[in-house]
Structures are given as C-alpha cells and as structure tokens.
Coordinates of C-alpha atoms and ligand atoms in Angstrom, one line a residue:
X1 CA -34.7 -6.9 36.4
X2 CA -34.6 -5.4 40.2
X3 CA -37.3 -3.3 40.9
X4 CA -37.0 -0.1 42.0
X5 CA -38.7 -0.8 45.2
X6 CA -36.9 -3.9 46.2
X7 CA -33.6 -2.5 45.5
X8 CA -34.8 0.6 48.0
X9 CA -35.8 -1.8 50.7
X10 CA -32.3 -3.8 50.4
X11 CA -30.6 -0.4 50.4
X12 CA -32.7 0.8 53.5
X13 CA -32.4 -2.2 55.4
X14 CA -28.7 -2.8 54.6
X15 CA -28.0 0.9 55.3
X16 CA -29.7 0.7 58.8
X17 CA -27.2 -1.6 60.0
X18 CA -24.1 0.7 58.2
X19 CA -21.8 2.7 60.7
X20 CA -20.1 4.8 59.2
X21 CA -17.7 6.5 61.5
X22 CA -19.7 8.7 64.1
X23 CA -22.9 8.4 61.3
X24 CA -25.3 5.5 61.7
X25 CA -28.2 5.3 59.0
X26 CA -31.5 5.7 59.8
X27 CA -34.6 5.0 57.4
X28 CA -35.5 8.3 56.8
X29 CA -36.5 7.7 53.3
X30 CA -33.9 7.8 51.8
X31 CA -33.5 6.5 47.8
X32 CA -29.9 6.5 46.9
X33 CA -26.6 6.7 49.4
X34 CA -23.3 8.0 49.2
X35 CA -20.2 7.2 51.5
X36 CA -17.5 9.2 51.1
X37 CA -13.7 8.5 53.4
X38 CA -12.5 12.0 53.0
X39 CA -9.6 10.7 55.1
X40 CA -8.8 7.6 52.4
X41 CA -7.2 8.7 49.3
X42 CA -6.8 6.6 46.7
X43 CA -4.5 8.9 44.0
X44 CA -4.0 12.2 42.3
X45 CA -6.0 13.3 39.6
X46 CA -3.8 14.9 36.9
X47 CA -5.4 18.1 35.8
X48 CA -4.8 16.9 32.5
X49 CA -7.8 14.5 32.3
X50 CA -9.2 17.7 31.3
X51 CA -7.4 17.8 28.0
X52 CA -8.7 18.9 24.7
X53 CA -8.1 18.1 21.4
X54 CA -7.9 20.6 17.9
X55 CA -7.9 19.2 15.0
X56 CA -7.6 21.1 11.6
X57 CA -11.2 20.0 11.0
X58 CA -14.0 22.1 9.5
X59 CA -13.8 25.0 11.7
X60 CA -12.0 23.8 15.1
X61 CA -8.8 25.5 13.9
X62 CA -9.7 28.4 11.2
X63 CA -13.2 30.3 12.8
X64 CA -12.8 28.6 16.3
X65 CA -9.6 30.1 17.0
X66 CA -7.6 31.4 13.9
X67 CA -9.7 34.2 12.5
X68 CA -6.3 35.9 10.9
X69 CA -4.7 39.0 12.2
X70 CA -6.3 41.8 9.9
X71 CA -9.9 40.0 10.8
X72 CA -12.4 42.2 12.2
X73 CA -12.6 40.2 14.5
X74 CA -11.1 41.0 18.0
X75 CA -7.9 38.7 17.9
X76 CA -4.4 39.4 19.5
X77 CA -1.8 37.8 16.8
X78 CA -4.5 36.2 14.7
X79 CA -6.3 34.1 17.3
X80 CA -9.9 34.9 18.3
X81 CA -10.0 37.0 21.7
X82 CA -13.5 36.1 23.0
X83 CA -12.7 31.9 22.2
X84 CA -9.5 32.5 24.3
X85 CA -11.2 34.6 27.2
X86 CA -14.1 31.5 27.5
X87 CA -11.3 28.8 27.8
X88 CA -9.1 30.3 30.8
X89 CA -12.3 29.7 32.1
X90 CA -12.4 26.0 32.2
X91 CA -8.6 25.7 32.4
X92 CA -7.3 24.1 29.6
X93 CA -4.1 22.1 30.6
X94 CA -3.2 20.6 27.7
X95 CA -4.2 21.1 24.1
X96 CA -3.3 18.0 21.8
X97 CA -2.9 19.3 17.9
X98 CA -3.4 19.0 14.8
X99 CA -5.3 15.7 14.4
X100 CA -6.6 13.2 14.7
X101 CA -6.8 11.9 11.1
X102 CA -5.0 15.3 10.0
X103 CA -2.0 14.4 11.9
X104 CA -0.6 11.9 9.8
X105 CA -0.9 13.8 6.5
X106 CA 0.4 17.1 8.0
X107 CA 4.3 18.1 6.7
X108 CA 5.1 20.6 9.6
X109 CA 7.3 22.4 7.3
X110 CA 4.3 23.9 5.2
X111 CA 3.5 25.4 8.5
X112 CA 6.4 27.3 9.1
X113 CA 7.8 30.9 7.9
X114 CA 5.9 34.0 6.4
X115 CA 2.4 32.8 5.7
X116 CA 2.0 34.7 2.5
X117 CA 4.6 31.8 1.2
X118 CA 3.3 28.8 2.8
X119 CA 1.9 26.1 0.6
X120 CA -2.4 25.6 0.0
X121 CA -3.0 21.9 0.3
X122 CA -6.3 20.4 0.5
X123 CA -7.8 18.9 3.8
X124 CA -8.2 15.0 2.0
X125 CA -9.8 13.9 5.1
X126 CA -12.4 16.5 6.5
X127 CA -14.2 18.5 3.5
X128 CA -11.7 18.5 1.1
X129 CA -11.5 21.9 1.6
X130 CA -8.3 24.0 0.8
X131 CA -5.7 24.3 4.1
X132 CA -3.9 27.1 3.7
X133 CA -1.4 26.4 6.7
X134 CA -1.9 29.7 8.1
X135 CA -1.9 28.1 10.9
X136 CA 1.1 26.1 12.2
X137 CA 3.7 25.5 14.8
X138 CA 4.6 28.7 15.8
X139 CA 0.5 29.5 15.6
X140 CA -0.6 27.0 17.9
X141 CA 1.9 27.2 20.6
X142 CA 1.2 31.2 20.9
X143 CA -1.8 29.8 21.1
X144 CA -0.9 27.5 24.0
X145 CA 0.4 30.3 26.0
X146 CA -2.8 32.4 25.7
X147 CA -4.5 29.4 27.0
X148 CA -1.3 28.4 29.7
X149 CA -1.8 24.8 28.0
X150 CA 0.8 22.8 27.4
X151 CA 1.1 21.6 23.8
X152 CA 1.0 18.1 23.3
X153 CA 1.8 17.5 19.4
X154 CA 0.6 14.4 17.2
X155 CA 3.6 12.8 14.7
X156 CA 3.1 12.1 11.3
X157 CA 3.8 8.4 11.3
X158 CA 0.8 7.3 8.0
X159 CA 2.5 9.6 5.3
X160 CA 5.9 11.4 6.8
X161 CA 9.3 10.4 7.4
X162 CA 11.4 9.3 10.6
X163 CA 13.8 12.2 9.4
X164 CA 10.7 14.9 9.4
X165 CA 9.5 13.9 12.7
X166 CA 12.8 14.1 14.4
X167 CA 13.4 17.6 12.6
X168 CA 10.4 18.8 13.8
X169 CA 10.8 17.5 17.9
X170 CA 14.5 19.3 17.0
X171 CA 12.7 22.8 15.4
X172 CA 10.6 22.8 18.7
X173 CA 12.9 21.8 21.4
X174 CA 16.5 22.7 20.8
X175 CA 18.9 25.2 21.1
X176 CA 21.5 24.7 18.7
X177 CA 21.8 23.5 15.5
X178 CA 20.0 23.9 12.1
X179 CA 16.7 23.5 12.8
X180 CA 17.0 25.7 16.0
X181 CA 18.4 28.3 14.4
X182 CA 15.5 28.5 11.6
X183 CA 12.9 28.6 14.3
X184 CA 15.1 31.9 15.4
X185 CA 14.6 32.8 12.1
X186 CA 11.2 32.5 11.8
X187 CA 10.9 34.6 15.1
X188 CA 11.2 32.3 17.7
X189 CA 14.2 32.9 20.1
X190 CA 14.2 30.0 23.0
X191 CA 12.6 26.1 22.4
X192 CA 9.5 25.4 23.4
X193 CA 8.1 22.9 26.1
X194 CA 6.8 20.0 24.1
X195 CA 6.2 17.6 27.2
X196 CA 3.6 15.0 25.4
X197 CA 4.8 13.9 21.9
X198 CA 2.4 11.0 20.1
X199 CA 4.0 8.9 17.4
X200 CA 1.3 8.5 15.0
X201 CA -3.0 8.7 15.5
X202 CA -5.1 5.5 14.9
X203 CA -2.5 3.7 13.0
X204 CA -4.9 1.0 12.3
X205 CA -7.6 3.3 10.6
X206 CA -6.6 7.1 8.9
X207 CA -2.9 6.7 10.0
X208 CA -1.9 4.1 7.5
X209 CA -4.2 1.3 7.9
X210 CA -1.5 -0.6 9.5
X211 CA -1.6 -3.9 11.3
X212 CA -0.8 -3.7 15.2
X213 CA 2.8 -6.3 14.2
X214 CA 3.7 -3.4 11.8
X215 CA 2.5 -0.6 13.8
X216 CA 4.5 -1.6 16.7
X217 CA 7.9 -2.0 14.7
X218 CA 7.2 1.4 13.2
X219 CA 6.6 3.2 16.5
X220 CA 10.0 1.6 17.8
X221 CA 11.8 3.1 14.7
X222 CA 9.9 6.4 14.9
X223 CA 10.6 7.0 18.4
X224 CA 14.1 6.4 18.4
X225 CA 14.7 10.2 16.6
X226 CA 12.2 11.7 19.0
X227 CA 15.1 12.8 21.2
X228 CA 14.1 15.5 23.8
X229 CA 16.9 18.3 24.2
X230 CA 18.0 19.8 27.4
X231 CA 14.6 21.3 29.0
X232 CA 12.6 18.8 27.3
X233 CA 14.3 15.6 28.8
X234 CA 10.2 14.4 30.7
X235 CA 9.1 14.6 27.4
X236 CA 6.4 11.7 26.9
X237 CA 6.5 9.6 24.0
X238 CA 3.0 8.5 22.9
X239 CA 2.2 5.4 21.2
X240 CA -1.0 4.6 19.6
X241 CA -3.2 2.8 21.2
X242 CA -6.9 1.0 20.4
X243 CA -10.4 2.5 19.2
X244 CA -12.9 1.0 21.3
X245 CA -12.4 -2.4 22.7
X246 CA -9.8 -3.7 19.8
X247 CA -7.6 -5.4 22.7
X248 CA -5.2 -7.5 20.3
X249 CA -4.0 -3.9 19.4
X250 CA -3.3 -3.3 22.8
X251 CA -1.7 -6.6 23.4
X252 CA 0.7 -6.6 20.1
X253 CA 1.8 -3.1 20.6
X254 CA 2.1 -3.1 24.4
X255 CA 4.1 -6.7 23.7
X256 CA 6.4 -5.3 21.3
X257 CA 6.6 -2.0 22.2
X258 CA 6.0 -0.9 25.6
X259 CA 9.4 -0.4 26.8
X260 CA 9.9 2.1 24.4
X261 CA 7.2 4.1 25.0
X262 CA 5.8 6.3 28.6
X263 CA 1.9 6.3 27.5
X264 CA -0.4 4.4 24.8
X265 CA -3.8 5.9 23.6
X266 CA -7.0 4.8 23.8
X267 CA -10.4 6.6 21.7
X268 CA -14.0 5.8 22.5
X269 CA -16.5 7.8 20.8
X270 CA -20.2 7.1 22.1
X271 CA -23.7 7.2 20.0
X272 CA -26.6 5.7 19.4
X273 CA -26.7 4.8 15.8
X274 CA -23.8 3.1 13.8
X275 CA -20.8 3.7 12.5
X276 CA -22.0 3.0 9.1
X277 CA -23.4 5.9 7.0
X278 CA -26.2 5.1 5.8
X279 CA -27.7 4.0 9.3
X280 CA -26.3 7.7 10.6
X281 CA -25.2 8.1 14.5
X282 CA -28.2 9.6 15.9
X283 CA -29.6 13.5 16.1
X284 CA -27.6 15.2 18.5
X285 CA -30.4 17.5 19.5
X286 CA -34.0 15.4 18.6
X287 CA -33.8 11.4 20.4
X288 CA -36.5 9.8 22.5
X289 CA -36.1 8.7 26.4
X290 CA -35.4 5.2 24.6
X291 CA -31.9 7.0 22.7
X292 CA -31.1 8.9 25.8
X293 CA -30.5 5.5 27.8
X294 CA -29.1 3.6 25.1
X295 CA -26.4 6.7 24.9
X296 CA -25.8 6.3 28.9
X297 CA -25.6 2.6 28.6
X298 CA -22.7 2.9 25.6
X299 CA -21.2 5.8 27.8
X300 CA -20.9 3.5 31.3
X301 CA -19.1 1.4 29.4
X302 CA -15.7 2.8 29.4
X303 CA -15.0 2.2 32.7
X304 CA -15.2 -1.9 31.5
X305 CA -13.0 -0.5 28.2
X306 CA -10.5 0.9 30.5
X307 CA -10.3 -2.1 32.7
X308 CA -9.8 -4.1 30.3
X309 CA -6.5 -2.3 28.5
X310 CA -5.3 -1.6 31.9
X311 CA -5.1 -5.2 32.2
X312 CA -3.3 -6.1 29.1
X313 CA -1.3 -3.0 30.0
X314 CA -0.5 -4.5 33.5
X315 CA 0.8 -8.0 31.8
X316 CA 3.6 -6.1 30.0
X317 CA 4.2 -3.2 32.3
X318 CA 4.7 -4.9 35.8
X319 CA 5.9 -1.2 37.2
X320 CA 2.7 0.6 35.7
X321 CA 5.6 3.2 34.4
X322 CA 3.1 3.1 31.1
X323 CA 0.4 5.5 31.3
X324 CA -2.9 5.8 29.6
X325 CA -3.9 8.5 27.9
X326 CA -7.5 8.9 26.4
X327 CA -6.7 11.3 24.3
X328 CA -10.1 11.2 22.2
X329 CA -13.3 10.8 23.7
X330 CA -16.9 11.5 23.3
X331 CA -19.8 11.6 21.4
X332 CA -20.4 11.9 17.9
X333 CA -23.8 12.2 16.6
X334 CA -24.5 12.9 12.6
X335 CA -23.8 16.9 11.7
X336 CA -26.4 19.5 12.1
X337 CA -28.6 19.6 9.1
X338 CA -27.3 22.3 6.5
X339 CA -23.4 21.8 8.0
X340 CA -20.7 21.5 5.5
X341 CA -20.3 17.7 4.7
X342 CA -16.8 16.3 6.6
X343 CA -16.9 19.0 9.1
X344 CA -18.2 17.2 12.0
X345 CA -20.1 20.2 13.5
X346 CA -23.2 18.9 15.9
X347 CA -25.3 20.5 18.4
X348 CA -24.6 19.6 22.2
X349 CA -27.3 18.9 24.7
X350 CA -27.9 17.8 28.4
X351 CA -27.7 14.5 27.4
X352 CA -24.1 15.1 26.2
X353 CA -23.2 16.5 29.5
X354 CA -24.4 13.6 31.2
X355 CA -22.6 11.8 29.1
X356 CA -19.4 14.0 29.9
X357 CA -20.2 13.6 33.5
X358 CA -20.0 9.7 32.9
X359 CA -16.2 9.7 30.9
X360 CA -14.8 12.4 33.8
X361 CA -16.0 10.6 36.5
X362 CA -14.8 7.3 35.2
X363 CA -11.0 8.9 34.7
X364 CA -10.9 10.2 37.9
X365 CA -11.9 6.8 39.3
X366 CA -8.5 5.2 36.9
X367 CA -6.6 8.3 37.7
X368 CA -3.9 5.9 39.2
X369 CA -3.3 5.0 35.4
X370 CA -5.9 7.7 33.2
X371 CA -3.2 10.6 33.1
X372 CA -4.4 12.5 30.7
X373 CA -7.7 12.6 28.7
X374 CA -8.3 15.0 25.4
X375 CA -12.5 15.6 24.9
X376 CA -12.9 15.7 21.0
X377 CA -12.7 18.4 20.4
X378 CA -12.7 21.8 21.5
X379 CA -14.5 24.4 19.1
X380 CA -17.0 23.8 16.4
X381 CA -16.2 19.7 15.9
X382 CA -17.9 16.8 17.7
X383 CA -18.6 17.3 21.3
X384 CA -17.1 20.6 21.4
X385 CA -16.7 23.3 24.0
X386 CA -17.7 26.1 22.1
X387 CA -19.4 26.9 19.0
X388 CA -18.9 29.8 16.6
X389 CA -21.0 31.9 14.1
X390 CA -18.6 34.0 12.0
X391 CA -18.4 36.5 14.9
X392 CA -20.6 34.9 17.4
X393 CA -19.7 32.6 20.4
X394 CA -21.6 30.3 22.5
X395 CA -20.3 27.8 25.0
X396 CA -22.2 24.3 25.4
X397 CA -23.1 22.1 28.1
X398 CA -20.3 20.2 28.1
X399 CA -18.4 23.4 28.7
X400 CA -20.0 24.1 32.0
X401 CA -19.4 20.5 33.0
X402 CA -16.0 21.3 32.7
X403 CA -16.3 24.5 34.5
X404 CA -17.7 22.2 37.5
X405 CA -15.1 19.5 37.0
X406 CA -11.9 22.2 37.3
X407 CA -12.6 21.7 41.3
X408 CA -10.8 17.7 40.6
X409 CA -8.2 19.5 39.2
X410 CA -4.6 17.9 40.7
X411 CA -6.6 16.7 43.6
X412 CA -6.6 13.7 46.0
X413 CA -9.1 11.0 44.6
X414 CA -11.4 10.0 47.7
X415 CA -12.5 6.6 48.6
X416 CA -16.2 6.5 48.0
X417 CA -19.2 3.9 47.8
X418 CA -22.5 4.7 45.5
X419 CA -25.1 2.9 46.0
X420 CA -28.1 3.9 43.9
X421 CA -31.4 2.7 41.8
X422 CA -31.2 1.4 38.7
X423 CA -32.5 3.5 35.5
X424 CA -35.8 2.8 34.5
X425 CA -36.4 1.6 31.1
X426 CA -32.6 -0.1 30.9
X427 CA -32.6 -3.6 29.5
X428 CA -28.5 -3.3 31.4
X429 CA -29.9 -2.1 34.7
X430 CA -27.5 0.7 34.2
X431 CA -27.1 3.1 37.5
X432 CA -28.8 6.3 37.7
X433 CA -26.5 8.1 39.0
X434 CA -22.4 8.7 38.8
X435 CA -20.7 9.5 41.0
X436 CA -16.5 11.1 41.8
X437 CA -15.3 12.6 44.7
X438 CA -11.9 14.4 45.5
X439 CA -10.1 16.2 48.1
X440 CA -8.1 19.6 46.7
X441 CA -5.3 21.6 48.5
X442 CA -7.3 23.3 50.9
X443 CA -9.0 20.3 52.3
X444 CA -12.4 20.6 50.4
X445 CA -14.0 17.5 49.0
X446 CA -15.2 18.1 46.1
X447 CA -18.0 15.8 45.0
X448 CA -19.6 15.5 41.0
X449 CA -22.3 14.2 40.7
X450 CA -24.5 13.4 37.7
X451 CA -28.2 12.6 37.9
X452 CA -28.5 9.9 34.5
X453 CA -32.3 10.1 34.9
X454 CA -33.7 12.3 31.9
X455 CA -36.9 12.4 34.4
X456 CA -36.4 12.0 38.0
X457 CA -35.0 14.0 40.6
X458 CA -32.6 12.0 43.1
X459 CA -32.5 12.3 46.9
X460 CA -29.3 11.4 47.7
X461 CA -28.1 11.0 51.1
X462 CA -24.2 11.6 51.8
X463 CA -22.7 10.3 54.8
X464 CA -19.3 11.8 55.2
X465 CA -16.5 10.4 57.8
X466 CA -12.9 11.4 58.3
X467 CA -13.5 15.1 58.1
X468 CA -15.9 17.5 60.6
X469 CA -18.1 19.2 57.4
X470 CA -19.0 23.0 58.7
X471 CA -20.5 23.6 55.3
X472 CA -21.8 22.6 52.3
X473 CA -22.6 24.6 48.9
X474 CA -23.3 23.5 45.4
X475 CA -23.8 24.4 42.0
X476 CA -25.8 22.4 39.5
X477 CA -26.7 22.1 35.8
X478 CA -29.7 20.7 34.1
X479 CA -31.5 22.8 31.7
X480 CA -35.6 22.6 31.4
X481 CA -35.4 18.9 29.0
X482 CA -33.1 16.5 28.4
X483 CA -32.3 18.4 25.2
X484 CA -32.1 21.6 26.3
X485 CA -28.8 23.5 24.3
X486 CA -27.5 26.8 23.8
X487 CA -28.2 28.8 20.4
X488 CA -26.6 31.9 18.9
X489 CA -30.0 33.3 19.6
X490 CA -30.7 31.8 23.5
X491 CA -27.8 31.2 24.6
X492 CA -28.1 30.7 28.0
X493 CA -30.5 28.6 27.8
X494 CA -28.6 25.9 29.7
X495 CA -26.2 27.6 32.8
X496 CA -24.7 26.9 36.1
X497 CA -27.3 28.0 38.8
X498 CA -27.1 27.4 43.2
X499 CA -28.1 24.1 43.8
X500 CA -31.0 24.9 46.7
X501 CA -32.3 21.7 48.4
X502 CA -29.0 21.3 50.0
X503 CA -28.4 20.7 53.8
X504 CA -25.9 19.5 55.7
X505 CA -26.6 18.2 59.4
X506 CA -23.6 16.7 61.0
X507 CA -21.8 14.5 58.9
X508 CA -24.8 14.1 56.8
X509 CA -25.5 15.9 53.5
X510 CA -28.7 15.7 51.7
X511 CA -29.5 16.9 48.4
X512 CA -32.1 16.9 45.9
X513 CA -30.5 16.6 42.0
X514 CA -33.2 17.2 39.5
X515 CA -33.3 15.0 36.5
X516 CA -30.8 15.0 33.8
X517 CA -28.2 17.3 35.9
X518 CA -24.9 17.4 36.8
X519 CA -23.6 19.3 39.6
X520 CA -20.7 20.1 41.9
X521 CA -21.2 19.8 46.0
X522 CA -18.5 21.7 48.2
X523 CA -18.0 20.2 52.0
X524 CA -15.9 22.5 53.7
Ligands
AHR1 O1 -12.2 13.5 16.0 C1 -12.5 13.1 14.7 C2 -11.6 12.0 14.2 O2 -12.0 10.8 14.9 C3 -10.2 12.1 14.4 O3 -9.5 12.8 13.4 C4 -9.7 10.7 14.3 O4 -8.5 10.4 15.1 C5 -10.9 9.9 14.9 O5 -11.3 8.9 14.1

C-alpha cells in the first residue's frame, strides 16, 4: 500500500519539475494537484446526464408529484406546486417514466381519458398496492412542461404487445389518424415531443426474464412499429442494456441489434451489503468509516463499468453513432425503518452525495459516449431528490449536488490531470478525491470537486493554463458528519454555503475542501 507520505514526496518532487504553461510548481506544501487546460476540450457534456427517473413506486409518482386536483394541497392540474418549484431549481432536462420494473406491466391505455373511468390495478411489483392510473400520459407530460423536461418514455416489451407500443408512440406523436384523434379527444390538440423512446427495462430481470439471444430479436421486432411522425423524426430508440457488469448482455444485444437501435442502457446501483435479503444493503443513515469507504470503492467503479461496455460497444459500432445512456443509477440502501415494504423509500446523507459526486463526474469524463444519465429516482424512492411528508417537503444532499453540477450543463469537457492521495483505510487504494472540470458559454471553467475523505480536509493546489483567471469563487457542501441529512424537522441541516479558504494568485488557485464535501469552484 503507498503511504501517504511517499506518495506526497513523489508528487512534490515530480511536480517541481512540472511547467505548466507560464506556472512552474514550487514545494510549497502542497498535498494534492490539479492541472486543468482550459484551452483543451475534450467534448460536450449533454445536459441530460442530469436526468431523472419516476417510477410509479411507493410514493415517487402519487405524494411526490400527483397529490390530485381537489387536494389541499397547493397543486396546478393535480401536480404538487412546492415539488415542481424545487426542481426548476436543479433543471431537470429529461424525466424518464413510468418504470423501471413498472414499465413493462403498464397498458398505457388504463392511463388515458376521464380518470373517474380508468381502471384500479394493483402495483405487482412495488407494495402491491392499488394503482389507480390517475396518473398517465397526458399527466406526466403536463408534468414535463412544468418542469421544461423532455419526456423520455419506457415501452412495455415483458407483458404488452408490438401493436400497443406502436399505438401508443402513434397517441403521442401524430397528427392524424385514430389514435391522434383520441388524444384530441381526451384534450390534447397537437403531439407531443417524445425524443427518447426505450423498448423495454431490464429485459433480463422484471422485464420478462429474458435471455440476451431473445431479448435482442424482440427489441428488433418491437422497434420496427416505433415509427416517429413528422416532428418527432430524432426520436431515439432505446434498447436495453446490462445491470452492472453483465457484458455478454452487452455483447449479444449490441451484436444483434445495434443497428437498429441509437442508444443501449446501462444500471448500476451501489451499496454496501448484498443484494440478497436477508443480508440487507446497508443503513442509509447509521454505517461506520469502514462502510463509508467500501461505498466509495463500489461507487469508483463505474468508470471501469463504463469502459468496459464502451468497448464492446465500440466492436459493433465502429462510428460510435450508439450512445450510452445510464439511465438508472445510484445507491440503494435497505428502507427507512417503519416505511411501507416495496416502497424503496431511504434516507440520503453526505455519503450519498459523495457518492453522486463520483457517478457525475465519471459521465462527464465519458460524455463523448454518456449522453444521457437518469439518478433513480427523483422523489420519495431510492437516492431521491426530494422527500415528502403528506404536505411537507425537504430536498436531500444529492439535490444540492445537482444544484452545483447544473454549472456542466451543455458545457465543453476540459482536459484535466488529478493527482491526489490515496484514501486511508482502502484495501483498493481508492483516490480521495474526484475530480471534473468544464468550460460553459461564457468562458467560465467550472470545476466539481468532491473531497471522498469522511475525515480530512484537502489542500488542493490548481494550476490553470490556457486562460488568464481574474477570479475565483466557490460554493461547497459538506454537512457537520459524514451522515449529516435533512429531516422534516431540520431541514437544512445540510446546505450550500461560500467556500472561504479560497485564493487565487496568478494562474494558481488554492483551496481548502473540508472532509466529506463536494463543491463547485468558478475561474473567471
Ligand atoms: O429503481 C428501482 C428498480 O430498480 C427499477 O424499477 C428497476 O428497473 C431496477 O431494478
């Protein structure tokens, strides 16, 4: 294992010698370094590897948003005013809907027309609790215009037919014909914008239990009714793609099928337990220093995940035409102690910002093939945005990491070089610290940065070339312990404050990051 020390001396010794454009280093005790190129850029980030994902689970979709027109309430057209205000906030540019799981059991057609008549079926996968379909189609893209997302809708490939898929891609995007004119019926004049389309969710698990060989033949069938009308012609068809590191999946489907479709999926979901029940996935809110590293360990692993689709991806897709799109991610720890079995509802601390800070960072760095990216999920569900109490609202951690993040938002990925200490107490030597840094419209460089040590501080030293920096601000957050979370009773507990020990001198920046933070530095 390299010691702390040693790896500081190679980094001071090394960095002596490192010009890097006007800046030479000098051995002013520096621990960790930072080069950024502002002039080199390496891609675009799409805005939409800040996606999120609702699923019709526990209370994403009814309590998170859909509280119901006569609720008390404040809602405009049944969805939840305060839930709406919080996420313009973090700009939402794509919402994907309604599952997960949930998609390939949902008949689009119980969603549709005057609620009093739509059908109650039960929720089979998440609580087996009654879904009343109050909320459908026409519901969630309202919904998506509150929120100026676009809508990117999930196919039922486990349990419906080719002819209700196509009917409903039809019912959404065209003008004419039968299906277009009961959409005018049920109150809706023009088509929608449907630009992302996925055929089918984890076809080898809740969607059908299907092999990747069968899968693959399906999707080619599938998508061959998923005809985009005039307006919708971009419209990307999405094939399923791997949980995790299953890379035969990859390789069958993108064998078979990648000529057919313009993006495959991938899902990671990070913990620290197991996927089997009885051993549980870990507290989300009580975990030792131990569980906090193992978490960041399983975390910095999805930049090897990636890699390693991308280069399956790469053996059947010469032209990289075929994006990714990792359209679940994050992590799942077991449900807060009194929650309603099957709803997924967990607490959200520091550590699962850090852990956010890790997945964003890592997309930006793929953003030449990570073009979209949906955290799961939104409200009230797994590593969500924003919880609910009946009529209260609270936003999480991970929410104000995505405040921070909106400054990558459509902008130029920057050519940068991290070179920090390992974290103490990791069998994996993982880094300390992550790193992303992009250049937006206005020429600012944006740099994340998240500090992976629950205990440290980091002084990290930034030399800058290709721009003359005049100034320098930053925001940061961190919480008092590496659980520190919101409650319906403090919760503010864990904000966005002015990061202080910052200073620029030249093309130099230095800046102090407390332990288990994430923050946002500004070079103008
Ligand atoms: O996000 C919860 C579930 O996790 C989704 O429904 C499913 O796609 C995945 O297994």
């Amino acid at each position: 294992m390299i010691s702390k020390k040693v790896l500081l001396a190679v980094v001071v010794s090394l960095a002596s010698f490192v010009q890097a454009g006007t800046v030479v280093r000098d051995q002013v005790e520096p621990q960790q370094y930072l080069t950024i190129k502002a002039d080199v850029e390496k891609g675009t980030i799409s805005k939409n590897i800040y996606g999120h994902f609702a699923e019709h689970l526990g209370r994403c979709i009814y309590e998170g948003f859909w509280v119901g027109e006569n609720s008390d309430i404040p809602n405009i057209r049944g969805i939840r005013k305060d839930v709406v205000e919080a996420l313009k906030k973090i700009k939402v540019p794509v919402l994907r809907w309604p599952g997960g799981c949930f998609a390939d059991k949902y008949h689009w057609m119980d969603g549709i027309g005057p609620r009093k008549d739509r059908p109650a079926g039960i929720n089979t996968f998440w609580g087996g609790v009654i879904e009343d379909n109050s909320f459908g189609t026409h519901e969630f893209m309202d919904l998506c215009e509150m929120l100026g997302a676009d809508p990117y809708i999930a196919g039922n490939v486990g349990s419906g037919t080719v002819e209700e898929m196509q009917e409903w891609v039809e019912y959404m995007t065209a003008d004419i014909g039968a299906m277009a004119q009961l959409r005018k019926l049920n109150g809706r004049e023009k088509p929608w914008k449907v630009p992302f389309f996925g055929v089918g969710n984890e076809n080898w698990g809740c969607g059908g239990e299907m092999s990747p060989e069968y899968y693959a033949d399906e999707y080619r069938r599938y998508q061959s009714y998923v005809i985009p009308f005039p307006g919708n012609e971009g419209m990307k068809k999405v094939a399923c793609g791997p949980g995790g590191e299953d890379l035969h999946w990859v390789e069958v489907v993108m064998r078979k099928a990648a000529n057919k479709m313009d993006a495959i999926t991938l899902h990671r979901y990070v913990f620290t337990g197991s996927w089997d029940a009885r051993i549980g996935k870990g507290s989300a809110t009580s975990f030792t220093r131990e569980l906090w590293v193992k978490l960041m360990e399983n975390t910095l692993r999805i930049d090897q995940n990636i890699d390693n689709v991308v280069e399956i991806m790469d053996k059947y897709d010469r032209g990289k035409r075929v994006e990714l799109y990792v359209d679940e991610w994050g992590t799942w720890w077991d449900q807060e102690p009194g929650s309603h079995a099957g709803f997924l509802y967990q607490q959200n601390t520091m550590r699962d910002a850090v852990s956010a800070s890790i997945f964003l960072n890592s997309f930006n760095e793929h953003c030449n093939r990570v073009k979209m990216a949906n955290i799961a999920q939104i409200n009230n569900v797994l590593q969500a945005m924003i919880l609910t109490d009946k009529e209260k609202m609270i936003v999480t951690p991970t929410y104000h990491v995505f405040e921070l993040y909106a400054a990558h938002h459509n902008a130029k990925l920057l050519e940068s070089e991290l070179e920090c200490n390992p974290l103490t107490g990791s069998e994996k030597k993982v880094q300390s610290l992550t790193v992303s840094v992009s250049k937006d419209d206005s020429g600012t460089v944006n740099i994340t940065v998240g500090n992976i040590d629950p205990e440290n501080s980091a002084e990290l030293v930034c030399d800058i070339t290709g721009i003359s920096p005049v100034s320098v601000v930053g925001k940061v957050l961190a919480g008092e312990q590496m659980n520190s979370h919101n409650t319906f009773e403090n919760p503010n507990d864990v904000k966005i404050e002015a990061l202080s020990n910052i200073k620029l001198d030249g093309r130099r920046l230095t800046v102090s990051l407390p332990p288990h933070s994430v923050s946002l530095i500004n070079v103008k």
